[in-house]
PDB file of C-alpha atoms in Angstrom:
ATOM      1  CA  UNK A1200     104.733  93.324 126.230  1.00 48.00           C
ATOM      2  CA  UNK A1201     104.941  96.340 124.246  1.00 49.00           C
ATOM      3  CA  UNK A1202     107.745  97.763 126.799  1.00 53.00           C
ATOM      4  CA  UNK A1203     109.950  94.910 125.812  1.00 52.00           C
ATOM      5  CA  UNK A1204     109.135  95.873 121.876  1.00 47.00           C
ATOM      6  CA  UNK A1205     110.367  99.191 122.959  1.00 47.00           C
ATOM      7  CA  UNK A1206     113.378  98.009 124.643  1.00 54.00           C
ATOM      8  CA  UNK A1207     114.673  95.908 121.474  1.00 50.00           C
ATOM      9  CA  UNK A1208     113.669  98.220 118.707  1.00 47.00           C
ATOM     10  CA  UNK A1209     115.981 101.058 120.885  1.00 50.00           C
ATOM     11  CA  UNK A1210     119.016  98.779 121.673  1.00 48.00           C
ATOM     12  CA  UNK A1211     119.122  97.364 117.448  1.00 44.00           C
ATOM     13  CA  UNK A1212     117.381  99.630 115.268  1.00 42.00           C
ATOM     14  CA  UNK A1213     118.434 103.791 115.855  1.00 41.00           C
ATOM     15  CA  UNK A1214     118.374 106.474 113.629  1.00 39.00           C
ATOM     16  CA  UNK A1215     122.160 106.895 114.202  1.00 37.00           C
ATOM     17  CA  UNK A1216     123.094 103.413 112.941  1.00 39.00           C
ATOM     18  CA  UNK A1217     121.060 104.367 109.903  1.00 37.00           C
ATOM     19  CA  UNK A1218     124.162 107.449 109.851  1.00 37.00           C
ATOM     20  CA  UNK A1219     121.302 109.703 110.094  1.00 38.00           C
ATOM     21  CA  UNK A1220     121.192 112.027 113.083  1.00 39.00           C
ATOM     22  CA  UNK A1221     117.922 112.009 115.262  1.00 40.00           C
ATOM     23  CA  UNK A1222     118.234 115.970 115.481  1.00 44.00           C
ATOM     24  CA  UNK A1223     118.841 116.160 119.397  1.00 42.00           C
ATOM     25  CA  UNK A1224     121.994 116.379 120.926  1.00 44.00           C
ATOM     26  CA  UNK A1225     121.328 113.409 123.160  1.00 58.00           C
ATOM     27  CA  UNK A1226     118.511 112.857 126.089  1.00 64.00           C
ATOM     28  CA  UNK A1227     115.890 115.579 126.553  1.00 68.00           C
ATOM     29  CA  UNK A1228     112.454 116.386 125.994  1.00 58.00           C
ATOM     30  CA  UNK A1229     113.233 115.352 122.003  1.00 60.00           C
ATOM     31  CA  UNK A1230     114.151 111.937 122.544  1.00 61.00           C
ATOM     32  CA  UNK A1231     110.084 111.387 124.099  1.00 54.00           C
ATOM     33  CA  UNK A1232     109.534 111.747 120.318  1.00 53.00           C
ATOM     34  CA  UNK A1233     111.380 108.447 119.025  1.00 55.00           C
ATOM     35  CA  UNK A1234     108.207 105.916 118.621  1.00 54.00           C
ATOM     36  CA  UNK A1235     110.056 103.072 120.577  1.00 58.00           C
ATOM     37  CA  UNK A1236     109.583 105.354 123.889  1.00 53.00           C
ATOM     38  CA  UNK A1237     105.651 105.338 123.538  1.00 52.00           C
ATOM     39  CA  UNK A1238     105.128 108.396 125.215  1.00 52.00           C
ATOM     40  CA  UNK A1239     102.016 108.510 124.803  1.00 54.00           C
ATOM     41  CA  UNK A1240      99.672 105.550 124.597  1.00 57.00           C
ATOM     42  CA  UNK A1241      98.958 104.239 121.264  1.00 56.00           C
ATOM     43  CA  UNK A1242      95.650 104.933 119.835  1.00 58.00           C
ATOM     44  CA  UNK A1243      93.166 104.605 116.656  1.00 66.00           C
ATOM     45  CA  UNK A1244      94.362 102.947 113.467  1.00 74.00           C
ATOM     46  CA  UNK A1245      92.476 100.271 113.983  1.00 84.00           C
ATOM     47  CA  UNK A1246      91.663  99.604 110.348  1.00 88.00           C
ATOM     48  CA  UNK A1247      95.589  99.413 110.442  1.00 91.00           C
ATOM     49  CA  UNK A1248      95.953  96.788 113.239  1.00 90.00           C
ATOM     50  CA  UNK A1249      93.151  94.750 111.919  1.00 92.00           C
ATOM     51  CA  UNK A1250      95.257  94.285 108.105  1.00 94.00           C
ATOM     52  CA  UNK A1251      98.355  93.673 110.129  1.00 95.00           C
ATOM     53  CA  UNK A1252      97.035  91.043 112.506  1.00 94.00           C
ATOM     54  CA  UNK A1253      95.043  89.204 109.522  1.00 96.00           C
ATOM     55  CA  UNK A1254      98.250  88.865 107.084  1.00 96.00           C
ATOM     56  CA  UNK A1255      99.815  87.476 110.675  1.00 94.00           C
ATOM     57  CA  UNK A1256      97.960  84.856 110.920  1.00 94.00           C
ATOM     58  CA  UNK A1257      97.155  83.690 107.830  1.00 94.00           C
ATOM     59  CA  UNK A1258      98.433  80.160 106.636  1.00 93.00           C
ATOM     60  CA  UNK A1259     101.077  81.381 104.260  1.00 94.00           C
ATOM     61  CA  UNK A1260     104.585  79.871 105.014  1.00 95.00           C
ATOM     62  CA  UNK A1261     106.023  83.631 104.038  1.00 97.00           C
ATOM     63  CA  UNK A1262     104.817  86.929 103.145  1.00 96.00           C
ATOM     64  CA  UNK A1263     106.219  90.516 102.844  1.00 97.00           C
ATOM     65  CA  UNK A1264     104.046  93.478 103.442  1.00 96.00           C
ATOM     66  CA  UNK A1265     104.828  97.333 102.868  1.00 96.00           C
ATOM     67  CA  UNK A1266     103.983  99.912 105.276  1.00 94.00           C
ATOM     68  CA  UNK A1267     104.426 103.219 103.466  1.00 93.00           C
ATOM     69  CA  UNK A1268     103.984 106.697 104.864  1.00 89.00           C
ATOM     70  CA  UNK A1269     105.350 110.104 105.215  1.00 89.00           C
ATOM     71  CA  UNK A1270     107.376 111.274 108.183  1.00 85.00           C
ATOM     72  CA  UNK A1271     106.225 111.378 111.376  1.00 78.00           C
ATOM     73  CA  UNK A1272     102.876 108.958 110.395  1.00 81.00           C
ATOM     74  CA  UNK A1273     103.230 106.998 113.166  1.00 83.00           C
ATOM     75  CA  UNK A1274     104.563 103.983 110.919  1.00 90.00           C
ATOM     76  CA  UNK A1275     107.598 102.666 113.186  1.00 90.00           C
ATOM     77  CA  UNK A1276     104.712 103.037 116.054  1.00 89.00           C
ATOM     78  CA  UNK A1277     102.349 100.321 114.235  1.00 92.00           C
ATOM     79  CA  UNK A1278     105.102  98.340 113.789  1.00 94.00           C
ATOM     80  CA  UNK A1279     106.148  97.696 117.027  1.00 93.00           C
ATOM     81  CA  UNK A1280     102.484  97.407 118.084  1.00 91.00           C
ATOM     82  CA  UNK A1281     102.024  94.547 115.980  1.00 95.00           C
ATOM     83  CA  UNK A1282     105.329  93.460 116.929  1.00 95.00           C
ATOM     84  CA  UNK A1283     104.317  93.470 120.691  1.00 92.00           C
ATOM     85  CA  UNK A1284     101.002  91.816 119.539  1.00 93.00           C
ATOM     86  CA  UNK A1285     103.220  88.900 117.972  1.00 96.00           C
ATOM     87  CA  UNK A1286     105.138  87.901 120.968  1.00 95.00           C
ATOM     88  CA  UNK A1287     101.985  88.192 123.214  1.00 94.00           C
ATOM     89  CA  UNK A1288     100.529  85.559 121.118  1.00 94.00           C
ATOM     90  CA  UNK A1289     103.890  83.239 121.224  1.00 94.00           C
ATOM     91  CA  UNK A1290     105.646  84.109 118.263  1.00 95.00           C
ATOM     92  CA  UNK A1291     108.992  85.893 117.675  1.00 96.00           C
ATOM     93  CA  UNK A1292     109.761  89.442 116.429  1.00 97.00           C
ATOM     94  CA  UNK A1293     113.112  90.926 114.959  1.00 97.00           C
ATOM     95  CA  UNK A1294     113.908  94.378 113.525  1.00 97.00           C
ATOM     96  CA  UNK A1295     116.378  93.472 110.782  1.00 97.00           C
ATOM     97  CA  UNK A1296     119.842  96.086 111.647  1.00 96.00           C
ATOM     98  CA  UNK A1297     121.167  98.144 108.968  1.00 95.00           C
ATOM     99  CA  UNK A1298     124.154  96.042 107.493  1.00 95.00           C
ATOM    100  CA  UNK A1299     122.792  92.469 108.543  1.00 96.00           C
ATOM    101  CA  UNK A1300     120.336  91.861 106.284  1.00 96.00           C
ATOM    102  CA  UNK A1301     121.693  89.199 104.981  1.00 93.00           C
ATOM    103  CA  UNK A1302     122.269  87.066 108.000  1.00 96.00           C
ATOM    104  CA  UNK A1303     118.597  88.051 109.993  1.00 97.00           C
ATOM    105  CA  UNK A1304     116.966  85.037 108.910  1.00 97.00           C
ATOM    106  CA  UNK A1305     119.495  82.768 110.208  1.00 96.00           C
ATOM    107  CA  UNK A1306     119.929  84.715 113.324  1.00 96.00           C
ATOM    108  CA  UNK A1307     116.399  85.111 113.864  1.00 96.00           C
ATOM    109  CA  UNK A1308     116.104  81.129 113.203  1.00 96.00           C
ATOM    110  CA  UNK A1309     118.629  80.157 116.017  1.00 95.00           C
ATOM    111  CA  UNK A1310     116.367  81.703 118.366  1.00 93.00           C
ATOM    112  CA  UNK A1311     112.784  80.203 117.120  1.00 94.00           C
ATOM    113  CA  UNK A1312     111.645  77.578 114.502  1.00 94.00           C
ATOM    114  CA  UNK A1313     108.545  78.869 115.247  1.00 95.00           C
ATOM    115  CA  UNK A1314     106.710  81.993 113.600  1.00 96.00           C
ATOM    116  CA  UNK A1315     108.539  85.154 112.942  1.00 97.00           C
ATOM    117  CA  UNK A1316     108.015  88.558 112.439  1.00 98.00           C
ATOM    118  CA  UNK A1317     110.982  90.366 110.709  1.00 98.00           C
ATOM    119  CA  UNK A1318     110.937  94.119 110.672  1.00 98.00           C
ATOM    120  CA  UNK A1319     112.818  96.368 108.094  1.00 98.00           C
ATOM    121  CA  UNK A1320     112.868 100.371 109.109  1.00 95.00           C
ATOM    122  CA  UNK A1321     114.092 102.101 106.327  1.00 95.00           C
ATOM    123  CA  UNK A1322     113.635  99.739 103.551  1.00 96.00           C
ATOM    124  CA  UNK A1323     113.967 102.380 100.754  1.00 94.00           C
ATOM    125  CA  UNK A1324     117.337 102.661 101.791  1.00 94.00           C
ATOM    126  CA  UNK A1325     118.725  98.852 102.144  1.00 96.00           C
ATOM    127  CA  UNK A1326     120.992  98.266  99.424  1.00 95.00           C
ATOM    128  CA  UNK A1327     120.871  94.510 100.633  1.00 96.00           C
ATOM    129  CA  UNK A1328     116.912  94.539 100.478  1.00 97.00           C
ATOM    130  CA  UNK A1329     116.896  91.821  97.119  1.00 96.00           C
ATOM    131  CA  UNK A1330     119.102  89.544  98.784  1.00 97.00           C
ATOM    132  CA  UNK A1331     117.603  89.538 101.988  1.00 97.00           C
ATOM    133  CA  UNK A1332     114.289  88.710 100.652  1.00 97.00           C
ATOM    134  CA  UNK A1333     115.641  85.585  98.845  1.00 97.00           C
ATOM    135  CA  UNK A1334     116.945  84.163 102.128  1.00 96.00           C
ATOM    136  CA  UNK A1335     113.532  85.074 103.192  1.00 97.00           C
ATOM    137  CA  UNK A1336     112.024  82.590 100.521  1.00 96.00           C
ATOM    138  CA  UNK A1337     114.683  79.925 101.017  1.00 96.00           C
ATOM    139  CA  UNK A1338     112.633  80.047 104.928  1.00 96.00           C
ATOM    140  CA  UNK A1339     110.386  77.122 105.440  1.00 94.00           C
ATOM    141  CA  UNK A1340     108.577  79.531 107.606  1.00 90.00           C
ATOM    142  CA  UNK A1341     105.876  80.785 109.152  1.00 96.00           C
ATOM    143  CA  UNK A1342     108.272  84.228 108.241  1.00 97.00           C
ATOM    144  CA  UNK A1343     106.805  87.322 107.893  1.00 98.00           C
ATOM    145  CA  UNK A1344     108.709  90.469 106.554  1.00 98.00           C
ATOM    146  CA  UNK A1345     107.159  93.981 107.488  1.00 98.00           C
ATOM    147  CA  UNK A1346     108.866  96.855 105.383  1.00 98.00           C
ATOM    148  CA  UNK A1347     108.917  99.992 106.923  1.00 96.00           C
ATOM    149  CA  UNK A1348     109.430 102.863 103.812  1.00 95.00           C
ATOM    150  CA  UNK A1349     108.982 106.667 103.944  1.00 91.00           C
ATOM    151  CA  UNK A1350     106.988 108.136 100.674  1.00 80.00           C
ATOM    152  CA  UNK A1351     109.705 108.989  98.216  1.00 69.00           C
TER     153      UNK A1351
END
């Protein structure tokens, strides 16, 4: 479950389609780092996991929650926890790429009429943030929107 999390956040969502360079120069002992390879097993922040899975299933047709931390925090980590946590329990998960904000919902919406997790890495930096949210409302759901955001 959580390998295929892995597996989809690496093929949509890297740091080099964000034009940001991930600071190796390609695979080595680095590239362990990047969250999506879960080199080591995921533990604690169970206060965390406990919020996340709550606002998950609540009855609300949409809602938008912030995850906000500094570098390195683990944040993209959580995410895809929940994320694997999601599909486990039958729904659907997306991270939202850099450039297609606009069109996610309706992408994600071919695949599933059924609930959906939408993740947005980066979301500090999304110039299309504002308008993606509005096709988020326009949803009959069950959408939710997890924003991903590094402390400015």
């Amino acid at each position: 479950m959580l390998d295929e999390a892995r597996e989809e956040a690496a093929s949509v969502d890297s740091p080099r389609r964000h034009g940001r360079a991930t600071g190796d120069a390609g695979p080595g002992l680095a590239a362990l780092l990047r969250p999506e390879h879960g080199t080591v097993p995921f533990t604690g922040r169970a206060a965390e996991l406990g919020e996340l899975r709550a606002w998950l299933a609540s009855d609300r047709a949409r809602a938008v929650r912030v995850l906000c931390g500094e570098a390195g925090v683990d944040k993209t980590r959580l995410a895809l926890e929940i994320a694997a946590e999601h599909k486990q329990a039958g729904g659907e998960w997306r991270p939202v790429p850099l450039g297609q904000e606009v069109d996610a919902v309706r992408v994600a919406r071919a695949a599933t009429s059924g609930p959906l997790l939408l993740i947005v890495e980066h979301a500090e930096a999304r110039a299309s943030l504002d308008e993606f949210l509005r096709t988020v409302l326009k949803d009959p759901g069950p959408v939710r929107v997890l924003l991903v955001t590094r402390m400015l």
